[in-house]
């Protein structure tokens, strides 16, 4: 499962090429044939590599899999169908997708896939940043440290005063 997650995140962040992920996923699936959820990473890699028909061929294995979220199944199938020219079926599937369930990186990848082909009829998917935590008691320690460091760098905190020097004090 770790290798699958690594391949998936590598795809999302552009750290791994779709070709490399396809090869790694096929090998992984050969070693673990009962793990049908690995098909979702393979399907995304195939879609990103332009092998959309291959991705759709994996759909029957993915549909019965409980290890993949229903929204991801809809997004993968809808995107693949749109890219293959089945715009009515693909658009109908994508209209059901709640993009808020996806990580920001996933939204960016799917948005890029669909925008690249100038597909119309899809709702605008805006990315919204999470609101900061208002309660200081719930703010993690690492975040507090970063905030303090940023305040120091921006000059919001006065630097320590230099030591006083006087020639009268120093001469005997």
PDB file of N, CA, C and O in Angstrom, residues 34-98:
ATOM      1  N   UNK A  34      -5.069  -9.206  -5.546  1.00  0.00           N
ATOM      2  CA  UNK A  34      -6.325  -9.013  -4.811  1.00  0.00           C
ATOM      3  C   UNK A  34      -6.582  -7.544  -4.462  1.00  0.00           C
ATOM      4  O   UNK A  34      -7.666  -7.203  -4.007  1.00  0.00           O
ATOM      5  N   UNK A  35      -5.613  -6.691  -4.664  1.00  0.00           N
ATOM      6  CA  UNK A  35      -5.747  -5.269  -4.298  1.00  0.00           C
ATOM      7  C   UNK A  35      -6.269  -4.457  -5.486  1.00  0.00           C
ATOM      8  O   UNK A  35      -5.532  -3.752  -6.168  1.00  0.00           O
ATOM      9  N   UNK A  36      -7.563  -4.532  -5.699  1.00  0.00           N
ATOM     10  CA  UNK A  36      -8.187  -3.855  -6.841  1.00  0.00           C
ATOM     11  C   UNK A  36      -8.088  -2.331  -6.739  1.00  0.00           C
ATOM     12  O   UNK A  36      -8.133  -1.632  -7.743  1.00  0.00           O
ATOM     13  N   UNK A  37      -7.916  -1.806  -5.510  1.00  0.00           N
ATOM     14  CA  UNK A  37      -7.833  -0.351  -5.358  1.00  0.00           C
ATOM     15  C   UNK A  37      -6.587   0.238  -6.017  1.00  0.00           C
ATOM     16  O   UNK A  37      -6.538   1.441  -6.285  1.00  0.00           O
ATOM     17  N   UNK A  38      -5.588  -0.598  -6.288  1.00  0.00           N
ATOM     18  CA  UNK A  38      -4.391  -0.105  -6.968  1.00  0.00           C
ATOM     19  C   UNK A  38      -4.720   0.339  -8.401  1.00  0.00           C
ATOM     20  O   UNK A  38      -3.955   1.065  -9.018  1.00  0.00           O
ATOM     21  N   UNK A  39      -5.867  -0.103  -8.920  1.00  0.00           N
ATOM     22  CA  UNK A  39      -6.295   0.292 -10.266  1.00  0.00           C
ATOM     23  C   UNK A  39      -6.537   1.789 -10.378  1.00  0.00           C
ATOM     24  O   UNK A  39      -6.373   2.357 -11.448  1.00  0.00           O
ATOM     25  N   UNK A  40      -6.942   2.430  -9.287  1.00  0.00           N
ATOM     26  CA  UNK A  40      -7.237   3.868  -9.388  1.00  0.00           C
ATOM     27  C   UNK A  40      -5.976   4.665  -9.706  1.00  0.00           C
ATOM     28  O   UNK A  40      -6.005   5.574 -10.530  1.00  0.00           O
ATOM     29  N   UNK A  41      -4.863   4.325  -9.060  1.00  0.00           N
ATOM     30  CA  UNK A  41      -3.604   5.008  -9.360  1.00  0.00           C
ATOM     31  C   UNK A  41      -3.167   4.710 -10.791  1.00  0.00           C
ATOM     32  O   UNK A  41      -2.731   5.610 -11.515  1.00  0.00           O
ATOM     33  N   UNK A  42      -3.321   3.457 -11.191  1.00  0.00           N
ATOM     34  CA  UNK A  42      -2.960   3.065 -12.550  1.00  0.00           C
ATOM     35  C   UNK A  42      -3.837   3.789 -13.568  1.00  0.00           C
ATOM     36  O   UNK A  42      -3.343   4.289 -14.586  1.00  0.00           O
ATOM     37  N   UNK A  43      -5.125   3.889 -13.289  1.00  0.00           N
ATOM     38  CA  UNK A  43      -6.028   4.589 -14.206  1.00  0.00           C
ATOM     39  C   UNK A  43      -5.645   6.056 -14.354  1.00  0.00           C
ATOM     40  O   UNK A  43      -5.611   6.584 -15.464  1.00  0.00           O
ATOM     41  N   UNK A  44      -5.353   6.709 -13.234  1.00  0.00           N
ATOM     42  CA  UNK A  44      -4.961   8.118 -13.313  1.00  0.00           C
ATOM     43  C   UNK A  44      -3.671   8.274 -14.120  1.00  0.00           C
ATOM     44  O   UNK A  44      -3.563   9.170 -14.954  1.00  0.00           O
ATOM     45  N   UNK A  45      -2.710   7.388 -13.896  1.00  0.00           N
ATOM     46  CA  UNK A  45      -1.447   7.454 -14.643  1.00  0.00           C
ATOM     47  C   UNK A  45      -1.702   7.257 -16.140  1.00  0.00           C
ATOM     48  O   UNK A  45      -1.122   7.958 -16.975  1.00  0.00           O
ATOM     49  N   UNK A  46      -2.571   6.307 -16.475  1.00  0.00           N
ATOM     50  CA  UNK A  46      -2.872   6.060 -17.885  1.00  0.00           C
ATOM     51  C   UNK A  46      -3.592   7.263 -18.513  1.00  0.00           C
ATOM     52  O   UNK A  46      -3.315   7.627 -19.655  1.00  0.00           O
ATOM     53  N   UNK A  47      -4.490   7.878 -17.754  1.00  0.00           N
ATOM     54  CA  UNK A  47      -5.176   9.069 -18.274  1.00  0.00           C
ATOM     55  C   UNK A  47      -4.171  10.190 -18.513  1.00  0.00           C
ATOM     56  O   UNK A  47      -4.181  10.837 -19.557  1.00  0.00           O
ATOM     57  N   UNK A  48      -3.276  10.396 -17.554  1.00  0.00           N
ATOM     58  CA  UNK A  48      -2.265  11.455 -17.694  1.00  0.00           C
ATOM     59  C   UNK A  48      -1.284  11.161 -18.820  1.00  0.00           C
ATOM     60  O   UNK A  48      -0.700  12.075 -19.401  1.00  0.00           O
ATOM     61  N   UNK A  49      -1.098   9.885 -19.135  1.00  0.00           N
ATOM     62  CA  UNK A  49      -0.177   9.489 -20.203  1.00  0.00           C
ATOM     63  C   UNK A  49      -0.857   9.446 -21.579  1.00  0.00           C
ATOM     64  O   UNK A  49      -0.226   9.098 -22.564  1.00  0.00           O
ATOM     65  N   UNK A  50      -2.152   9.778 -21.610  1.00  0.00           N
ATOM     66  CA  UNK A  50      -2.862   9.766 -22.888  1.00  0.00           C
ATOM     67  C   UNK A  50      -3.404   8.411 -23.278  1.00  0.00           C
ATOM     68  O   UNK A  50      -3.869   8.228 -24.401  1.00  0.00           O
ATOM     69  N   UNK A  51      -3.368   7.459 -22.377  1.00  0.00           N
ATOM     70  CA  UNK A  51      -3.846   6.101 -22.647  1.00  0.00           C
ATOM     71  C   UNK A  51      -5.232   5.925 -22.003  1.00  0.00           C
ATOM     72  O   UNK A  51      -5.458   5.026 -21.205  1.00  0.00           O
ATOM     73  N   UNK A  52      -6.144   6.790 -22.388  1.00  0.00           N
ATOM     74  CA  UNK A  52      -7.456   6.857 -21.762  1.00  0.00           C
ATOM     75  C   UNK A  52      -8.263   5.587 -21.984  1.00  0.00           C
ATOM     76  O   UNK A  52      -8.989   5.142 -21.092  1.00  0.00           O
ATOM     77  N   UNK A  53      -8.174   4.987 -23.162  1.00  0.00           N
ATOM     78  CA  UNK A  53      -8.922   3.751 -23.438  1.00  0.00           C
ATOM     79  C   UNK A  53      -8.463   2.633 -22.510  1.00  0.00           C
ATOM     80  O   UNK A  53      -9.286   1.848 -22.017  1.00  0.00           O
ATOM     81  N   UNK A  54      -7.169   2.560 -22.256  1.00  0.00           N
ATOM     82  CA  UNK A  54      -6.646   1.548 -21.320  1.00  0.00           C
ATOM     83  C   UNK A  54      -7.204   1.783 -19.918  1.00  0.00           C
ATOM     84  O   UNK A  54      -7.533   0.842 -19.203  1.00  0.00           O
ATOM     85  N   UNK A  55      -7.303   3.055 -19.538  1.00  0.00           N
ATOM     86  CA  UNK A  55      -7.834   3.387 -18.216  1.00  0.00           C
ATOM     87  C   UNK A  55      -9.298   2.957 -18.104  1.00  0.00           C
ATOM     88  O   UNK A  55      -9.695   2.364 -17.090  1.00  0.00           O
ATOM     89  N   UNK A  56     -10.086   3.225 -19.130  1.00  0.00           N
ATOM     90  CA  UNK A  56     -11.501   2.838 -19.087  1.00  0.00           C
ATOM     91  C   UNK A  56     -11.672   1.322 -19.063  1.00  0.00           C
ATOM     92  O   UNK A  56     -12.641   0.819 -18.492  1.00  0.00           O
ATOM     93  N   UNK A  57     -10.745   0.599 -19.667  1.00  0.00           N
ATOM     94  CA  UNK A  57     -10.827  -0.863 -19.664  1.00  0.00           C
ATOM     95  C   UNK A  57     -10.690  -1.424 -18.247  1.00  0.00           C
ATOM     96  O   UNK A  57     -11.145  -2.531 -17.972  1.00  0.00           O
ATOM     97  N   UNK A  58     -10.083  -0.675 -17.338  1.00  0.00           N
ATOM     98  CA  UNK A  58      -9.914  -1.114 -15.947  1.00  0.00           C
ATOM     99  C   UNK A  58     -11.136  -0.805 -15.078  1.00  0.00           C
ATOM    100  O   UNK A  58     -11.201  -1.192 -13.926  1.00  0.00           O
ATOM    101  N   UNK A  59     -12.086  -0.100 -15.644  1.00  0.00           N
ATOM    102  CA  UNK A  59     -13.248   0.346 -14.885  1.00  0.00           C
ATOM    103  C   UNK A  59     -14.026  -0.787 -14.206  1.00  0.00           C
ATOM    104  O   UNK A  59     -14.412  -0.643 -13.044  1.00  0.00           O
ATOM    105  N   UNK A  60     -14.281  -1.904 -14.857  1.00  0.00           N
ATOM    106  CA  UNK A  60     -15.033  -2.973 -14.180  1.00  0.00           C
ATOM    107  C   UNK A  60     -14.355  -3.458 -12.892  1.00  0.00           C
ATOM    108  O   UNK A  60     -15.029  -3.734 -11.898  1.00  0.00           O
ATOM    109  N   UNK A  61     -13.029  -3.514 -12.880  1.00  0.00           N
ATOM    110  CA  UNK A  61     -12.309  -3.937 -11.675  1.00  0.00           C
ATOM    111  C   UNK A  61     -12.440  -2.890 -10.575  1.00  0.00           C
ATOM    112  O   UNK A  61     -12.495  -3.224  -9.395  1.00  0.00           O
ATOM    113  N   UNK A  62     -12.496  -1.629 -10.964  1.00  0.00           N
ATOM    114  CA  UNK A  62     -12.554  -0.542  -9.990  1.00  0.00           C
ATOM    115  C   UNK A  62     -13.960  -0.374  -9.405  1.00  0.00           C
ATOM    116  O   UNK A  62     -14.101  -0.048  -8.226  1.00  0.00           O
ATOM    117  N   UNK A  63     -14.979  -0.608 -10.197  1.00  0.00           N
ATOM    118  CA  UNK A  63     -16.362  -0.381  -9.747  1.00  0.00           C
ATOM    119  C   UNK A  63     -16.704  -1.186  -8.499  1.00  0.00           C
ATOM    120  O   UNK A  63     -17.363  -0.681  -7.603  1.00  0.00           O
ATOM    121  N   UNK A  64     -16.300  -2.430  -8.437  1.00  0.00           N
ATOM    122  CA  UNK A  64     -16.637  -3.274  -7.293  1.00  0.00           C
ATOM    123  C   UNK A  64     -15.723  -3.103  -6.101  1.00  0.00           C
ATOM    124  O   UNK A  64     -15.941  -3.700  -5.053  1.00  0.00           O
ATOM    125  N   UNK A  65     -14.720  -2.264  -6.228  1.00  0.00           N
ATOM    126  CA  UNK A  65     -13.713  -2.096  -5.175  1.00  0.00           C
ATOM    127  C   UNK A  65     -14.221  -1.159  -4.085  1.00  0.00           C
ATOM    128  O   UNK A  65     -14.672  -0.055  -4.352  1.00  0.00           O
ATOM    129  N   UNK A  66     -14.126  -1.613  -2.849  1.00  0.00           N
ATOM    130  CA  UNK A  66     -14.556  -0.789  -1.713  1.00  0.00           C
ATOM    131  C   UNK A  66     -13.430   0.106  -1.194  1.00  0.00           C
ATOM    132  O   UNK A  66     -13.674   0.994  -0.401  1.00  0.00           O
ATOM    133  N   UNK A  67     -12.204  -0.099  -1.636  1.00  0.00           N
ATOM    134  CA  UNK A  67     -11.057   0.663  -1.163  1.00  0.00           C
ATOM    135  C   UNK A  67     -10.863   1.996  -1.862  1.00  0.00           C
ATOM    136  O   UNK A  67      -9.936   2.731  -1.547  1.00  0.00           O
ATOM    137  N   UNK A  68     -11.736   2.332  -2.808  1.00  0.00           N
ATOM    138  CA  UNK A  68     -11.640   3.599  -3.539  1.00  0.00           C
ATOM    139  C   UNK A  68     -12.940   4.362  -3.306  1.00  0.00           C
ATOM    140  O   UNK A  68     -14.032   3.812  -3.437  1.00  0.00           O
ATOM    141  N   UNK A  69     -12.805   5.625  -2.962  1.00  0.00           N
ATOM    142  CA  UNK A  69     -13.969   6.470  -2.689  1.00  0.00           C
ATOM    143  C   UNK A  69     -14.852   6.600  -3.932  1.00  0.00           C
ATOM    144  O   UNK A  69     -14.341   6.701  -5.049  1.00  0.00           O
ATOM    145  N   UNK A  70     -16.178   6.629  -3.734  1.00  0.00           N
ATOM    146  CA  UNK A  70     -17.082   6.771  -4.887  1.00  0.00           C
ATOM    147  C   UNK A  70     -16.820   8.032  -5.718  1.00  0.00           C
ATOM    148  O   UNK A  70     -16.943   7.999  -6.943  1.00  0.00           O
ATOM    149  N   UNK A  71     -16.439   9.135  -5.071  1.00  0.00           N
ATOM    150  CA  UNK A  71     -16.165  10.371  -5.811  1.00  0.00           C
ATOM    151  C   UNK A  71     -14.958  10.198  -6.734  1.00  0.00           C
ATOM    152  O   UNK A  71     -14.927  10.741  -7.834  1.00  0.00           O
ATOM    153  N   UNK A  72     -13.964   9.445  -6.284  1.00  0.00           N
ATOM    154  CA  UNK A  72     -12.782   9.202  -7.120  1.00  0.00           C
ATOM    155  C   UNK A  72     -13.158   8.344  -8.317  1.00  0.00           C
ATOM    156  O   UNK A  72     -12.700   8.595  -9.440  1.00  0.00           O
ATOM    157  N   UNK A  73     -14.002   7.364  -8.098  1.00  0.00           N
ATOM    158  CA  UNK A  73     -14.454   6.522  -9.207  1.00  0.00           C
ATOM    159  C   UNK A  73     -15.176   7.371 -10.255  1.00  0.00           C
ATOM    160  O   UNK A  73     -14.928   7.233 -11.455  1.00  0.00           O
ATOM    161  N   UNK A  74     -16.066   8.255  -9.788  1.00  0.00           N
ATOM    162  CA  UNK A  74     -16.790   9.135 -10.711  1.00  0.00           C
ATOM    163  C   UNK A  74     -15.836  10.064 -11.453  1.00  0.00           C
ATOM    164  O   UNK A  74     -15.977  10.276 -12.662  1.00  0.00           O
ATOM    165  N   UNK A  75     -14.878  10.634 -10.731  1.00  0.00           N
ATOM    166  CA  UNK A  75     -13.933  11.574 -11.349  1.00  0.00           C
ATOM    167  C   UNK A  75     -13.077  10.875 -12.402  1.00  0.00           C
ATOM    168  O   UNK A  75     -12.857  11.424 -13.491  1.00  0.00           O
ATOM    169  N   UNK A  76     -12.593   9.681 -12.088  1.00  0.00           N
ATOM    170  CA  UNK A  76     -11.763   8.944 -13.045  1.00  0.00           C
ATOM    171  C   UNK A  76     -12.567   8.566 -14.290  1.00  0.00           C
ATOM    172  O   UNK A  76     -12.120   8.798 -15.418  1.00  0.00           O
ATOM    173  N   UNK A  77     -13.744   7.984 -14.075  1.00  0.00           N
ATOM    174  CA  UNK A  77     -14.548   7.566 -15.222  1.00  0.00           C
ATOM    175  C   UNK A  77     -15.020   8.771 -16.034  1.00  0.00           C
ATOM    176  O   UNK A  77     -14.934   8.771 -17.268  1.00  0.00           O
ATOM    177  N   UNK A  78     -15.510   9.798 -15.355  1.00  0.00           N
ATOM    178  CA  UNK A  78     -16.000  10.978 -16.067  1.00  0.00           C
ATOM    179  C   UNK A  78     -14.903  11.653 -16.875  1.00  0.00           C
ATOM    180  O   UNK A  78     -15.114  12.031 -18.030  1.00  0.00           O
ATOM    181  N   UNK A  79     -13.724  11.803 -16.275  1.00  0.00           N
ATOM    182  CA  UNK A  79     -12.595  12.429 -16.987  1.00  0.00           C
ATOM    183  C   UNK A  79     -12.189  11.597 -18.189  1.00  0.00           C
ATOM    184  O   UNK A  79     -11.958  12.131 -19.284  1.00  0.00           O
ATOM    185  N   UNK A  80     -12.101  10.285 -17.995  1.00  0.00           N
ATOM    186  CA  UNK A  80     -11.702   9.403 -19.097  1.00  0.00           C
ATOM    187  C   UNK A  80     -12.714   9.474 -20.241  1.00  0.00           C
ATOM    188  O   UNK A  80     -12.344   9.567 -21.416  1.00  0.00           O
ATOM    189  N   UNK A  81     -13.982   9.466 -19.894  1.00  0.00           N
ATOM    190  CA  UNK A  81     -15.006   9.522 -20.946  1.00  0.00           C
ATOM    191  C   UNK A  81     -14.974  10.860 -21.689  1.00  0.00           C
ATOM    192  O   UNK A  81     -15.128  10.903 -22.912  1.00  0.00           O
ATOM    193  N   UNK A  82     -14.762  11.932 -20.961  1.00  0.00           N
ATOM    194  CA  UNK A  82     -14.660  13.249 -21.612  1.00  0.00           C
ATOM    195  C   UNK A  82     -13.478  13.275 -22.570  1.00  0.00           C
ATOM    196  O   UNK A  82     -13.599  13.775 -23.698  1.00  0.00           O
ATOM    197  N   UNK A  83     -12.356  12.742 -22.136  1.00  0.00           N
ATOM    198  CA  UNK A  83     -11.147  12.774 -22.963  1.00  0.00           C
ATOM    199  C   UNK A  83     -11.255  11.871 -24.184  1.00  0.00           C
ATOM    200  O   UNK A  83     -10.572  12.094 -25.178  1.00  0.00           O
ATOM    201  N   UNK A  84     -12.123  10.849 -24.088  1.00  0.00           N
ATOM    202  CA  UNK A  84     -12.337   9.965 -25.243  1.00  0.00           C
ATOM    203  C   UNK A  84     -13.398  10.500 -26.200  1.00  0.00           C
ATOM    204  O   UNK A  84     -13.678   9.898 -27.216  1.00  0.00           O
ATOM    205  N   UNK A  85     -14.008  11.628 -25.829  1.00  0.00           N
ATOM    206  CA  UNK A  85     -15.020  12.215 -26.699  1.00  0.00           C
ATOM    207  C   UNK A  85     -16.444  11.854 -26.314  1.00  0.00           C
ATOM    208  O   UNK A  85     -17.386  12.280 -26.968  1.00  0.00           O
ATOM    209  N   UNK A  86     -16.622  11.079 -25.272  1.00  0.00           N
ATOM    210  CA  UNK A  86     -17.962  10.734 -24.786  1.00  0.00           C
ATOM    211  C   UNK A  86     -18.416  11.845 -23.835  1.00  0.00           C
ATOM    212  O   UNK A  86     -18.571  11.639 -22.634  1.00  0.00           O
ATOM    213  N   UNK A  87     -18.627  13.035 -24.399  1.00  0.00           N
ATOM    214  CA  UNK A  87     -18.827  14.219 -23.564  1.00  0.00           C
ATOM    215  C   UNK A  87     -20.123  14.188 -22.769  1.00  0.00           C
ATOM    216  O   UNK A  87     -20.148  14.655 -21.631  1.00  0.00           O
ATOM    217  N   UNK A  88     -21.202  13.649 -23.324  1.00  0.00           N
ATOM    218  CA  UNK A  88     -22.456  13.610 -22.570  1.00  0.00           C
ATOM    219  C   UNK A  88     -22.329  12.726 -21.338  1.00  0.00           C
ATOM    220  O   UNK A  88     -22.687  13.130 -20.233  1.00  0.00           O
ATOM    221  N   UNK A  89     -21.831  11.522 -21.527  1.00  0.00           N
ATOM    222  CA  UNK A  89     -21.688  10.582 -20.411  1.00  0.00           C
ATOM    223  C   UNK A  89     -20.664  11.109 -19.404  1.00  0.00           C
ATOM    224  O   UNK A  89     -20.892  11.060 -18.193  1.00  0.00           O
ATOM    225  N   UNK A  90     -19.550  11.622 -19.899  1.00  0.00           N
ATOM    226  CA  UNK A  90     -18.509  12.133 -19.014  1.00  0.00           C
ATOM    227  C   UNK A  90     -18.969  13.342 -18.223  1.00  0.00           C
ATOM    228  O   UNK A  90     -18.737  13.435 -17.017  1.00  0.00           O
ATOM    229  N   UNK A  91     -19.656  14.253 -18.893  1.00  0.00           N
ATOM    230  CA  UNK A  91     -20.140  15.456 -18.228  1.00  0.00           C
ATOM    231  C   UNK A  91     -21.171  15.110 -17.160  1.00  0.00           C
ATOM    232  O   UNK A  91     -21.165  15.681 -16.067  1.00  0.00           O
ATOM    233  N   UNK A  92     -22.058  14.159 -17.462  1.00  0.00           N
ATOM    234  CA  UNK A  92     -23.072  13.742 -16.489  1.00  0.00           C
ATOM    235  C   UNK A  92     -22.411  13.158 -15.240  1.00  0.00           C
ATOM    236  O   UNK A  92     -22.841  13.433 -14.115  1.00  0.00           O
ATOM    237  N   UNK A  93     -21.362  12.382 -15.417  1.00  0.00           N
ATOM    238  CA  UNK A  93     -20.647  11.805 -14.268  1.00  0.00           C
ATOM    239  C   UNK A  93     -19.934  12.896 -13.476  1.00  0.00           C
ATOM    240  O   UNK A  93     -19.982  12.914 -12.244  1.00  0.00           O
ATOM    241  N   UNK A  94     -19.275  13.807 -14.180  1.00  0.00           N
ATOM    242  CA  UNK A  94     -18.511  14.850 -13.495  1.00  0.00           C
ATOM    243  C   UNK A  94     -19.409  15.839 -12.756  1.00  0.00           C
ATOM    244  O   UNK A  94     -18.976  16.441 -11.777  1.00  0.00           O
ATOM    245  N   UNK A  95     -20.643  15.998 -13.205  1.00  0.00           N
ATOM    246  CA  UNK A  95     -21.570  16.881 -12.499  1.00  0.00           C
ATOM    247  C   UNK A  95     -21.905  16.333 -11.110  1.00  0.00           C
ATOM    248  O   UNK A  95     -22.269  17.089 -10.218  1.00  0.00           O
ATOM    249  N   UNK A  96     -21.768  15.034 -10.924  1.00  0.00           N
ATOM    250  CA  UNK A  96     -22.075  14.395  -9.636  1.00  0.00           C
ATOM    251  C   UNK A  96     -20.906  14.466  -8.649  1.00  0.00           C
ATOM    252  O   UNK A  96     -21.066  14.155  -7.480  1.00  0.00           O
ATOM    253  N   UNK A  97     -19.740  14.846  -9.136  1.00  0.00           N
ATOM    254  CA  UNK A  97     -18.539  14.850  -8.304  1.00  0.00           C
ATOM    255  C   UNK A  97     -18.553  16.040  -7.352  1.00  0.00           C
ATOM    256  O   UNK A  97     -18.751  17.179  -7.773  1.00  0.00           O
ATOM    257  N   UNK A  98     -18.329  15.760  -6.087  1.00  0.00           N
ATOM    258  CA  UNK A  98     -18.177  16.817  -5.081  1.00  0.00           C
ATOM    259  C   UNK A  98     -16.671  17.043  -4.916  1.00  0.00           C
ATOM    260  O   UNK A  98     -16.001  16.309  -4.195  1.00  0.00           O
TER     261      UNK A  98
END
